[in-house]
Amino acid sequence: MKIMVQKYGGTSVAGLERMRKVLSRVRNGLDEGYKVIVVLSAMAGETNKLIGLANEFSAKPDPEEMDALVVNGENVSIALFSLLAKSEGIRAKSLQGWQIPITTTDAYMKARIISIDEARLRNLLEDHDVLVVAGFQGVDCKGRMTTLGRGGSDTTGVALAAAVKADVCEIYTDVDGVFTTDPRVCSAARKLDRICYDEMLELASSGSKVLQIRSVEFAKKFNVPVRVRSTFTDDPGTLVTQEDDAMMEDLVISGIAFDRDQCRVTVYKVKDKPGVAATIFGAIAAKRILVDMIIQNTSHDGYTDMTFTVSRGDLDQTLAILAGVGDEIGAESVQHDTNVAKVSVVGVGMRNHSGVASTMFQALCDENVNIKLIATSEIKITCLIDEKYVELAVRALHTAFGLDKELKAAC
Amino acid sequence: MKIMVQKYGGTSVAGLERMRKVLSRVRNGLDEGYKVIVVLSAMAGETNKLIGLANEFSAKPDPEEMDALVVNGENVSIALFSLLAKSEGIRAKSLQGWQIPITTTDAYMKARIISIDEARLRNLLEDHDVLVVAGFQGVDCKGRMTTLGRGGSDTTGVALAAAVKADVCEIYTDVDGVFTTDPRVCSAARKLDRICYDEMLELASSGSKVLQIRSVEFAKKFNVPVRVRSTFTDDPGTLVTQEDDAMMEDLVISGIAFDRDQCRVTVYKVKDKPGVAATIFGAIAAKRILVDMIIQNTSHDGYTDMTFTVSRGDLDQTLAILAGVGDEIGAESVQHDTNVAKVSVVGVGMRNHSGVASTMFQALCDENVNIKLIATSEIKITCLIDEKYVELAVRALHTAFGLDKELKAAC
């Protein structure tokens, strides 16, 4: 049995005409001899509408009932698409998370998939040619609906592909694929034909919104090649796959990412002793605030400064937390800066090439962009800069790393 | 454990303010020491919106997927109400049909309840004070969503009350209770304090829309006293309950029903031999058309005329069916009349009182209303008349049977 998974986002299912377009793509898969598992998001705007209602009904919505509410957006999509498919004679069936089941943890609003009943899916595929699965949702061991967090439909798609060992996994979206950087910021940006999981992970965590980061982790863990492509064009898109040694030499850097939703917080002159970092970040993590960059430089005279970045929406709460633990860590002061942004260069190629960092810093220097913080991972270098320079920096780096030309492959 | 079931219709849950009103009624139940099972319909208009979408997506919507679609209206209501209740500190939980489960047949769009897991409900009531159950829906043995047909939320409410042997079952609606006839047609109409199941059944099947007929059948079968009352006033409403011998003498007739959505079809001069009626009504039933009155008078010379009524929306299809079986039954002609309406007098008291029929016919005669057809059941007499006389007839009968005054009880 040849199986293809196709996942469509909210803009791809917004209304009858777009669903017809989706159906024609599904039909192409059938014509090629595949059984097709279609994963759908809620129609564009529906999830936000439900969340808006929840906030109207409760100042602090209960997460369990919130999930019971928002899953209905996807449930409407899959039933409507199944009606459409069946009316055209296709043997289709809609499936909510609990009907498969897609079993998850009970961490409502950010549940993680535990297991998917592969045998049942294969059984259903014996009698049906198209299974229409609700994205973003699952069911916990108590039989309550759960959701996987924003963008979770990508994860549903990849997880289903992994579970049934699908031959093809396509994530349809409203852009043509993964680009070297955001084309709205840099007109020289190029679509990549190929990118490897690690690069995609770093890009996703650095502001590229093409794929949900957890879906990429899933794809990497189960080695599911994922094709990201547009619902609205015939472009073959970008294949996200394993690193391929043969192509390693092609390109040092495969993409420039950036994120404006950042602010810097520095805790000055804390005692350089065990437990200080744990106290600070433990208190922040307890409030479920995501900390991005963390920098601690060498200490002077037994004191050090601790700097990190958080999303702007989390700043006030973060400052309140720091005020609370201030005595404990004996800090001199806490300062912050909201006019900052993050730019990153990402590429597995940098492992084998020296000089990536200096090229990056020089390119920024040439444009008079001051670097406020630097952080590195194995395949990424990130600089925090003044927000007003972000477009300039992205374009300069794009040119400096030779991305401004036709590309064959990225990794 | 004292248990109260409260069922609310679509107008009672349309928006935050109305849900607050529902919550205050639920709270009254809690204050009186009850555990409360709240059954909710979809917000007014939502079900029709989903059905409209389905018809847009498919000329002939698949019933199984149609049910998977329309249940989402109730699912949104119960999640929102649970969010509201929990935000006010009430231990509440939303439950879709499959989560209880309410097991039904797999007759999609008109499923019937097979069983309700009482043990699980009682278990949930140990840890929760309010269970918020989606009306109108269930799940079949294959794990597919089903719906109970229009107005099915009433049936859900009564069935839950029967399953957990609730102490109180209240059906909240937008009118004050059951009236002797429609107050919009007859200003002398009175609200009944009490009515028995059989009368309510006859009223429901004769055009009164206060309770879904199957919910009354359920209430009668399991002897669940049902109080019909308004969400928006403090009127105690009408108690629908067993016949009470002590009150039998009070009133001969408890209500006047009418139905304008009727048309008469007569098949002239069919052979008076076995199988003719079966041929006609078998062919009609095969198309799921509901036939209401059926009259066959004594035959002349081996021929008879067969008359029946159907809803106006079913007329064209009915005539087509009769044209199809015309040769088989050898009818001379088929005629129909769409300008007709049905008026019925209903009351268990007529069993012990002669003269109900003659009082009815005389009252119609006094107003010069010609009677086209007559049909009787044990506690109902129905006449088909010209539609233009329907208001006049209802008022005349209301007066003739002494309903135009303050009533204490009806049965």
Coordinates of N, CA and C in Angstrom, one line a residue, chain A residues 47-130:
Chain A
T47 N -10.0 29.5 14.5 CA -9.4 29.2 15.8 C -9.3 30.5 16.6
N48 N -8.9 31.6 15.9 CA -8.9 32.8 16.7 C -10.2 33.3 17.1
K49 N -11.3 33.0 16.3 CA -12.6 33.3 16.7 C -13.0 32.6 18.0
L50 N -12.7 31.3 18.0 CA -13.1 30.5 19.2 C -12.3 30.9 20.4
I51 N -11.0 31.3 20.2 CA -10.2 31.7 21.3 C -10.7 33.1 21.8
G52 N -11.2 33.9 20.9 CA -11.8 35.2 21.3 C -13.0 35.0 22.1
L53 N -13.9 34.0 21.7 CA -15.1 33.7 22.5 C -14.7 33.2 23.9
A54 N -13.7 32.3 24.0 CA -13.3 31.8 25.3 C -12.8 32.9 26.2
N55 N -12.1 33.9 25.6 CA -11.6 35.0 26.5 C -12.8 35.9 26.9
E56 N -13.8 35.9 26.1 CA -15.0 36.7 26.5 C -15.7 36.0 27.6
F57 N -15.7 34.7 27.6 CA -16.5 33.9 28.6 C -15.7 33.7 29.9
S58 N -14.4 33.9 29.8 CA -13.6 33.6 31.0 C -12.3 34.4 31.0
A59 N -12.0 35.2 32.1 CA -10.8 36.0 32.1 C -9.6 35.1 32.0
K60 N -9.7 33.9 32.6 CA -8.5 33.0 32.6 C -9.1 31.6 32.2
P61 N -9.2 31.4 30.9 CA -9.9 30.2 30.4 C -9.2 28.9 30.9
D62 N -10.1 28.0 31.4 CA -9.6 26.7 31.8 C -9.0 25.9 30.6
P63 N -7.7 25.5 30.7 CA -7.1 24.9 29.5 C -7.8 23.6 29.0
E64 N -8.4 22.8 29.9 CA -9.0 21.6 29.4 C -10.3 21.9 28.6
E65 N -11.1 22.9 29.0 CA -12.3 23.3 28.3 C -11.9 24.1 27.1
M66 N -10.8 24.8 27.2 CA -10.3 25.6 26.0 C -10.0 24.6 24.9
D67 N -9.3 23.5 25.2 CA -9.1 22.5 24.1 C -10.3 21.9 23.6
A68 N -11.3 21.6 24.5 CA -12.6 21.1 24.0 C -13.3 22.0 23.1
L69 N -13.0 23.3 23.3 CA -13.6 24.4 22.4 C -12.9 24.5 21.1
V70 N -11.6 24.6 21.1 CA -10.9 25.0 19.9 C -10.8 23.9 18.9
V71 N -10.8 22.6 19.3 CA -10.8 21.5 18.4 C -11.9 21.6 17.3
N72 N -13.0 22.3 17.7 CA -14.2 22.3 16.8 C -13.8 23.0 15.5
G73 N -12.8 23.9 15.4 CA -12.5 24.5 14.2 C -12.0 23.5 13.2
E74 N -11.1 22.6 13.6 CA -10.6 21.5 12.7 C -11.7 20.5 12.4
N75 N -12.6 20.3 13.4 CA -13.6 19.3 13.2 C -14.6 19.7 12.1
V76 N -14.8 21.0 12.0 CA -15.7 21.5 10.9 C -15.0 21.3 9.6
S77 N -13.7 21.6 9.5 CA -13.0 21.5 8.3 C -13.0 20.1 7.7
I78 N -12.7 19.1 8.6 CA -12.7 17.7 8.1 C -14.0 17.2 7.7
A79 N -15.1 17.6 8.4 CA -16.4 17.1 8.0 C -16.8 17.7 6.6
L80 N -16.5 19.0 6.5 CA -16.9 19.7 5.2 C -16.1 19.1 4.0
F81 N -14.8 18.8 4.3 CA -14.0 18.3 3.2 C -14.4 16.9 2.8
S82 N -14.8 16.1 3.8 CA -15.3 14.7 3.6 C -16.6 14.8 2.8
L83 N -17.5 15.7 3.2 CA -18.7 15.8 2.4 C -18.4 16.1 1.0
L84 N -17.5 17.0 0.7 CA -17.1 17.4 -0.7 C -16.5 16.2 -1.4
A85 N -15.6 15.5 -0.7 CA -15.0 14.3 -1.4 C -16.0 13.2 -1.7
K86 N -16.8 12.9 -0.7 CA -17.8 11.9 -0.9 C -18.8 12.2 -2.0
S87 N -19.2 13.5 -2.1 CA -20.1 13.9 -3.1 C -19.5 13.7 -4.5
E88 N -18.2 13.6 -4.6 CA -17.6 13.4 -5.9 C -17.2 11.9 -6.0
G89 N -17.8 11.1 -5.2 CA -17.6 9.6 -5.3 C -16.3 9.1 -4.7
I90 N -15.6 9.9 -4.0 CA -14.3 9.4 -3.3 C -14.7 8.7 -2.0
R91 N -14.1 7.5 -1.8 CA -14.3 6.8 -0.5 C -13.5 7.5 0.6
A92 N -14.1 8.5 1.3 CA -13.4 9.3 2.3 C -14.1 9.1 3.6
K93 N -13.3 9.5 4.7 CA -13.9 9.5 6.0 C -13.2 10.5 6.9
S94 N -13.9 11.3 7.7 CA -13.3 12.2 8.6 C -12.9 11.5 9.9
L95 N -11.8 12.0 10.5 CA -11.4 11.4 11.7 C -10.9 12.5 12.7
Q96 N -11.6 12.6 13.8 CA -11.1 13.5 14.9 C -10.0 12.7 15.6
G97 N -9.2 13.4 16.4 CA -8.1 12.8 17.1 C -8.5 11.6 17.9
W98 N -9.6 11.7 18.6 CA -10.0 10.5 19.5 C -10.5 9.4 18.7
Q99 N -10.8 9.6 17.4 CA -11.4 8.5 16.6 C -10.3 7.6 16.1
I100 N -9.0 8.0 16.1 CA -8.0 7.2 15.5 C -7.5 6.2 16.5
P101 N -7.1 6.4 17.8 CA -6.9 7.7 18.4 C -5.4 8.1 18.2
I102 N -5.2 9.5 18.3 CA -3.9 10.1 18.4 C -3.8 10.4 19.9
T103 N -3.1 9.5 20.6 CA -3.0 9.7 22.1 C -1.9 10.6 22.5
T104 N -2.2 11.6 23.4 CA -1.3 12.6 23.8 C -1.2 12.6 25.3
T105 N -0.2 13.4 25.8 CA -0.2 13.8 27.2 C -1.4 14.6 27.5
D106 N -1.7 14.9 28.8 CA -2.8 15.7 29.2 C -2.4 17.1 29.5
A107 N -1.3 17.6 28.9 CA -0.9 19.0 29.0 C -1.7 19.8 28.0
Y108 N -2.9 20.2 28.5 CA -3.8 20.9 27.6 C -3.2 22.1 27.0
M109 N -3.5 22.4 25.7 CA -3.1 23.5 24.9 C -1.6 23.4 24.5
K110 N -0.9 22.4 25.0 CA 0.5 22.1 24.5 C 0.8 20.7 24.7
A111 N -0.1 19.8 24.4 CA 0.0 18.4 24.6 C 1.1 17.8 23.6
R112 N 1.7 16.7 24.0 CA 2.6 16.0 23.1 C 2.1 14.6 22.7
I113 N 2.3 14.2 21.5 CA 1.8 13.0 21.0 C 2.6 11.8 21.7
I114 N 1.8 10.9 22.2 CA 2.4 9.7 22.8 C 2.4 8.5 21.8
S115 N 1.3 8.3 21.2 CA 1.2 7.2 20.2 C 0.0 7.4 19.2
I116 N 0.2 6.8 18.1 CA -0.9 6.8 17.0 C -1.2 5.4 16.7
D117 N -2.5 5.0 16.6 CA -2.8 3.6 16.3 C -2.6 3.3 14.8
E118 N -1.4 2.8 14.5 CA -1.1 2.6 13.1 C -2.0 1.5 12.5
A119 N -2.2 0.4 13.3 CA -3.0 -0.7 12.8 C -4.4 -0.2 12.4
R120 N -5.0 0.6 13.2 CA -6.4 1.1 12.9 C -6.3 1.9 11.6
L121 N -5.3 2.8 11.5 CA -5.2 3.6 10.3 C -5.1 2.7 9.0
R122 N -4.3 1.7 9.1 CA -4.1 0.8 7.9 C -5.4 0.1 7.6
N123 N -6.0 -0.3 8.7 CA -7.3 -1.0 8.6 C -8.3 -0.1 7.8
L124 N -8.4 1.2 8.3 CA -9.3 2.1 7.6 C -8.9 2.4 6.2
L125 N -7.6 2.3 5.9 CA -7.2 2.6 4.5 C -7.5 1.4 3.6
E126 N -7.8 0.2 4.2 CA -8.3 -0.9 3.4 C -9.6 -0.5 2.7
D127 N -10.5 0.1 3.5 CA -11.9 0.4 3.0 C -12.1 1.8 2.5
H128 N -11.1 2.7 2.7 CA -11.2 4.0 2.2 C -10.0 4.4 1.4
D129 N -10.1 5.4 0.5 CA -9.0 5.9 -0.2 C -8.4 7.2 0.3
V130 N -9.3 7.9 1.1 CA -8.8 9.2 1.7 C -9.3 9.2 3.1

